Amino acid sequence: MADLLSTSVSGLLAFQQALDVTSNNISNSATPGYSVENANLAEQPGQFTGAGYMGSGVAVQSVSRAYSAQLTQQVRTSQSSYSSFNTLATQAQQVDNMLSDSSTGLAASLQNFVNALQTVSTSPTSTSARQALLSQGTALAQQLQNYDSQIAQYGSQLESQITSDVSQINTLSSNIATLNQQIAGATASGQSPNQLLDQRSTLIDKLSKYVSVQTVSQPNGMMDVYVGSGQALVSGGVAQQLTTAPNTYNPTELGISLKSSTGTTDITSAISGGELGGLLSARSQVLDPTQNALGRISVAVATLVNNQQAAGMTLNGTPGQPMFTVGGVQILSSSANAGTASVSATRTGLSNLTTDNYKLQYAGGSWSLTDLTTGQPVAMTGSGTTASPFQAAGMSLTVSGTPSANDSFRISPTAGATAGLSMQLTDPSQVAAASRVQASAGSTNTGTATIGSVSLTNPAGYSGNSYTIAFSGPSAYTVTNSATGATSTGTYTSGTPITFGNQQLTLTGTPAAGDSFTVQPNTTANTGDNSNMLAMINGFSAKSLAGGTASVNDATTNLISQVGVLTQQAQNNASAQQSVNQAATTARSNATGVNLDQQAADMLRYQQAYQAMAQVISMSSKMFDSLIQAVG
């Protein structure tokens, strides 16, 4: 009777506990992060009798949680990727909307200025047309500055978000470390602390939204968490802290460091995935490159217009003055510099000017230049002195003072250009629509050669002398300086400029022997000459950038296109990863979540077993009473 009773009681208790587990599952069916639990029943050791071993009942051996490491990692990986691409897309979308707007965008603003140039070329003596040009030039400068200011504002917001994300990551990692300690203590009892494990999994899931994570389980139940390229964020019960620190060169730009008992390590370049990785990508792929590209466009516009102004003549008959000013080369010294060296830089031309950033470093007794965008060394000529500056990447660099070993400077040829862009001219008569030189064909010419254009190649070196180009045949000519009598000869090709005395004349067609052309100073500024204005317009489509392969118009189109393509790609990637994450989350939920139909079936099964055990206990009690009466 005793064996029957104890066996029945063991079943009653086991099924009661199984019902408790089922009830808990149903209660938490809508709880985020909850993993369904299972009561694992095990037969108790049998008792030896003459007839063999007799069963002694059942017991709940353990309560386990459904968990799939593979599915969980898939959820976290896809979540991290989605957060990264979504953050990048959001940041890029702001810049894309700003630049591509049909009325206030970059292309529209530049076209409005070119349209004003064309209006002046149509009516070169019109004061109203000239005033409209100055107004459009001012508007263009202000719009470019507005873009630059907006990008700086986006950058400031981005840095604030980086600080906030680092704080969230530190809070999560500290809580994970605390749970690790609690889990290790509870696991020592031999049973799994399911509630604590669920809490830890939920925290690591949240962590994956901020940064890409990898986990490694330990025998004692703890879980190590790694970020970046394998940097330990949580080691057992100890959480390392992430910190933000100003960039070595730019204090407004934050880097990410990992602080541990052995010191602080900069891991900015190793951070990937999650919102934090997306913010860093937005800074390096969108904001900084866009600011540099806008700077190069600003430099190109100012340089082309100012150079053509210098080659032209105002309504007052004086050489044109610069229309725009533009910001200089940005030079930032490293906070680790120990020497007294300083660097100054100027731009030497548009063709070799890039949108990259560079590092000038003193090591091994000499200076070297590295392209920070490509990571490649850049060859320099010169010695870095005032008399012989370093020449590289469209810049002239002069070093003064005494450097210490490994002192360095970050040089951005165009980053600060747009902030300093402004209109200089205030008087409409200062617009140099006419050319400072004019050309005419000899009255007795018999060939088919006609004047295409005439311009100054070096306005600063122009002497004001007149020149005669006389042809002795279809392909041979002699240039004579009318003031000095000096001559030079050359071979003529139709459409190829004939260069002389800081000037150039372009002819088309075939000259005959005895044909001549005269180039002389323009002395009639107010007669409607628009040749210099036409040359200024043509400058926007001339291949003056990227080694002679791109124009200002090309650079504008390329910038808008690049930002737009990057935005679209990030949005597409975010959408794809969101779908992957939803599928992974569903798969994990199906494997580890609460299925109410299954729980209802389990509850009915355990309830029936519980009732059956109660009936057995009742029967054993009656049998025991009958036995007592029989022997009593």
XYZ file of C-alpha atoms in Angstrom, residues 235-480:
246
model
C 33.951 38.687 -20.451
C 32.138 36.513 -17.953
C 30.871 38.754 -15.201
C 32.932 41.769 -16.290
C 31.754 44.379 -18.792
C 34.240 46.501 -20.695
C 33.123 50.054 -21.348
C 33.014 51.819 -24.703
C 34.037 55.458 -24.670
C 33.940 58.294 -27.168
C 36.979 60.476 -27.700
C 37.640 63.399 -30.038
C 39.390 62.536 -33.269
C 43.149 63.142 -33.175
C 42.794 65.869 -35.789
C 39.194 67.040 -35.510
C 37.782 67.428 -31.973
C 34.213 67.696 -33.303
C 34.454 64.170 -34.726
C 34.190 61.313 -32.234
C 36.017 58.022 -32.297
C 35.080 54.837 -30.409
C 37.442 53.262 -27.897
C 37.210 50.139 -25.739
C 38.235 50.717 -22.142
C 39.510 47.711 -20.235
C 41.717 46.967 -17.261
C 44.758 46.984 -19.554
C 44.053 50.362 -21.145
C 42.031 52.037 -23.880
C 42.038 50.858 -27.494
C 40.634 52.782 -30.450
C 38.254 50.412 -32.277
C 36.482 52.946 -34.515
C 37.634 51.259 -37.698
C 36.580 47.839 -36.354
C 33.003 48.800 -35.460
C 30.441 47.457 -37.910
C 26.754 46.715 -38.012
C 23.970 48.099 -35.909
C 22.977 51.709 -35.572
C 26.454 52.683 -34.405
C 28.062 51.097 -37.453
C 25.505 52.816 -39.673
C 26.314 56.204 -38.157
C 30.037 55.716 -38.713
C 29.353 54.619 -42.302
C 27.158 57.670 -42.897
C 29.948 59.921 -41.696
C 32.656 58.285 -43.807
C 30.578 57.485 -46.898
C 28.128 60.398 -47.074
C 28.799 63.476 -44.961
C 32.572 63.867 -45.269
C 32.772 62.968 -48.993
C 29.822 65.253 -49.806
C 31.365 68.178 -47.953
C 34.654 67.620 -49.800
C 32.917 67.284 -53.168
C 30.915 70.459 -52.589
C 34.179 72.146 -51.656
C 35.796 71.145 -54.931
C 32.779 72.451 -56.868
C 33.045 75.729 -54.944
C 36.753 75.967 -55.729
C 36.124 75.170 -59.381
C 33.362 77.749 -59.750
C 35.405 80.464 -58.025
C 38.607 79.613 -59.904
C 37.060 79.390 -63.364
C 34.999 82.555 -62.967
C 37.827 84.539 -61.370
C 40.362 83.443 -63.994
C 38.000 84.419 -66.770
C 37.242 87.711 -65.052
C 40.983 88.426 -65.086
C 41.056 87.635 -68.806
C 38.182 90.035 -69.482
C 37.454 93.734 -69.426
C 34.817 95.640 -67.507
C 32.493 98.317 -68.853
C 35.035 100.847 -67.611
C 37.770 99.341 -69.758
C 39.734 97.916 -66.810
C 40.775 94.278 -66.284
C 38.179 92.214 -64.429
C 38.573 91.586 -60.715
C 37.764 88.333 -58.826
C 34.047 87.716 -58.542
C 34.249 85.136 -55.732
C 36.358 84.412 -52.695
C 36.643 80.823 -51.511
C 37.850 79.116 -48.333
C 41.424 77.862 -48.175
C 42.932 74.434 -47.634
C 41.966 72.953 -44.258
C 44.955 71.881 -42.154
C 44.440 70.142 -38.807
C 47.351 69.219 -36.585
C 47.376 66.033 -34.535
C 46.754 66.450 -30.820
C 49.733 64.128 -30.295
C 52.205 66.437 -32.029
C 55.192 67.246 -29.816
C 57.178 69.491 -32.159
C 56.735 73.094 -33.224
C 56.170 72.418 -36.915
C 53.306 74.089 -38.758
C 52.038 73.663 -42.287
C 50.564 76.111 -44.772
C 49.016 75.149 -48.088
C 47.589 76.641 -51.241
C 45.885 75.086 -54.221
C 47.914 75.041 -57.412
C 45.288 74.059 -59.956
C 42.000 72.315 -60.584
C 43.172 69.369 -62.650
C 44.940 67.492 -59.837
C 42.654 68.684 -57.029
C 40.824 65.766 -55.375
C 38.059 65.336 -52.830
C 40.263 63.109 -50.644
C 41.877 63.894 -47.298
C 45.607 63.509 -46.745
C 48.023 62.935 -43.872
C 51.392 64.689 -43.888
C 53.666 62.900 -41.407
C 57.244 63.390 -40.285
C 59.038 60.075 -39.720
C 62.556 58.837 -40.267
C 63.810 62.367 -40.742
C 61.545 63.179 -43.695
C 57.996 64.111 -44.570
C 55.590 61.776 -46.375
C 52.074 62.248 -47.696
C 49.360 59.569 -47.534
C 45.920 59.640 -49.116
C 43.599 58.815 -46.198
C 40.768 57.867 -48.553
C 42.732 55.251 -50.483
C 45.461 54.539 -47.942
C 48.079 54.958 -50.667
C 51.275 57.051 -50.438
C 51.391 60.189 -52.580
C 54.578 61.289 -54.291
C 55.764 64.825 -53.523
C 58.251 67.060 -55.251
C 60.091 69.947 -53.631
C 61.599 70.248 -50.162
C 58.746 71.843 -48.230
C 60.437 75.242 -47.877
C 59.092 78.611 -48.942
C 61.518 78.607 -51.847
C 60.721 75.014 -52.796
C 57.311 73.917 -51.425
C 56.113 70.354 -51.565
C 53.977 69.871 -54.666
C 51.334 67.119 -54.617
C 47.617 66.486 -55.235
C 47.009 69.950 -56.648
C 48.517 71.618 -53.579
C 51.636 73.500 -52.601
C 52.712 72.700 -49.002
C 55.174 74.681 -46.916
C 56.482 73.425 -43.576
C 58.010 75.667 -40.933
C 59.242 75.038 -37.393
C 60.832 71.907 -36.009
C 58.858 68.640 -36.093
C 59.213 65.741 -33.692
C 59.162 62.126 -34.823
C 55.698 61.004 -35.979
C 54.189 64.489 -35.877
C 51.379 64.640 -38.446
C 48.771 66.900 -40.021
C 45.495 66.103 -41.758
C 45.129 68.150 -44.924
C 41.781 68.539 -46.668
C 42.158 70.428 -49.961
C 38.460 71.221 -50.336
C 36.663 70.569 -47.006
C 36.750 74.211 -45.884
C 36.266 75.796 -49.305
C 32.488 76.201 -49.337
C 32.305 77.823 -45.903
C 34.482 80.662 -47.249
C 32.651 81.108 -50.558
C 31.173 84.577 -51.110
C 30.472 87.150 -53.812
C 33.072 89.928 -54.079
C 31.687 92.220 -56.768
C 29.052 94.830 -55.928
C 29.037 97.034 -59.024
C 27.435 95.620 -62.193
C 29.984 97.440 -64.330
C 32.703 95.258 -62.789
C 31.475 92.197 -64.672
C 34.100 91.536 -67.354
C 31.947 90.505 -70.307
C 34.376 91.661 -72.983
C 37.729 90.119 -73.776
C 40.909 92.088 -73.099
C 42.141 91.054 -76.536
C 40.482 90.971 -79.919
C 41.412 89.364 -83.220
C 40.803 90.386 -86.780
C 41.483 88.780 -90.153
C 43.545 90.441 -92.833
C 41.469 92.222 -95.453
C 43.283 90.440 -98.274
C 42.960 86.886 -96.892
C 41.984 84.344 -99.524
C 41.877 81.118 -97.461
C 38.931 79.651 -95.586
C 40.421 80.059 -92.093
C 38.144 81.944 -89.701
C 38.572 83.142 -86.127
C 37.139 80.774 -83.541
C 38.224 82.436 -80.315
C 40.970 84.528 -78.795
C 41.795 84.661 -75.091
C 44.482 85.224 -72.502
C 46.189 82.146 -71.096
C 47.916 84.065 -68.308
C 46.185 87.398 -67.611
C 48.781 88.331 -65.001
C 51.579 88.076 -67.566
C 49.773 89.900 -70.354
C 51.863 92.800 -71.680
C 49.256 94.458 -73.895
C 51.327 94.040 -77.038
C 49.844 93.366 -80.471
C 50.774 90.300 -82.530
C 50.500 89.357 -86.184
C 50.141 85.741 -87.294
C 51.179 85.435 -90.929
C 50.825 82.219 -92.950
C 53.367 81.172 -95.539
C 51.256 78.163 -96.430
C 48.261 76.143 -95.206
C 50.176 74.707 -92.223
C 53.064 77.116 -91.515
C 52.840 80.426 -89.697
C 55.029 83.104 -88.131
C 54.027 85.119 -85.054
C 55.489 88.627 -84.820
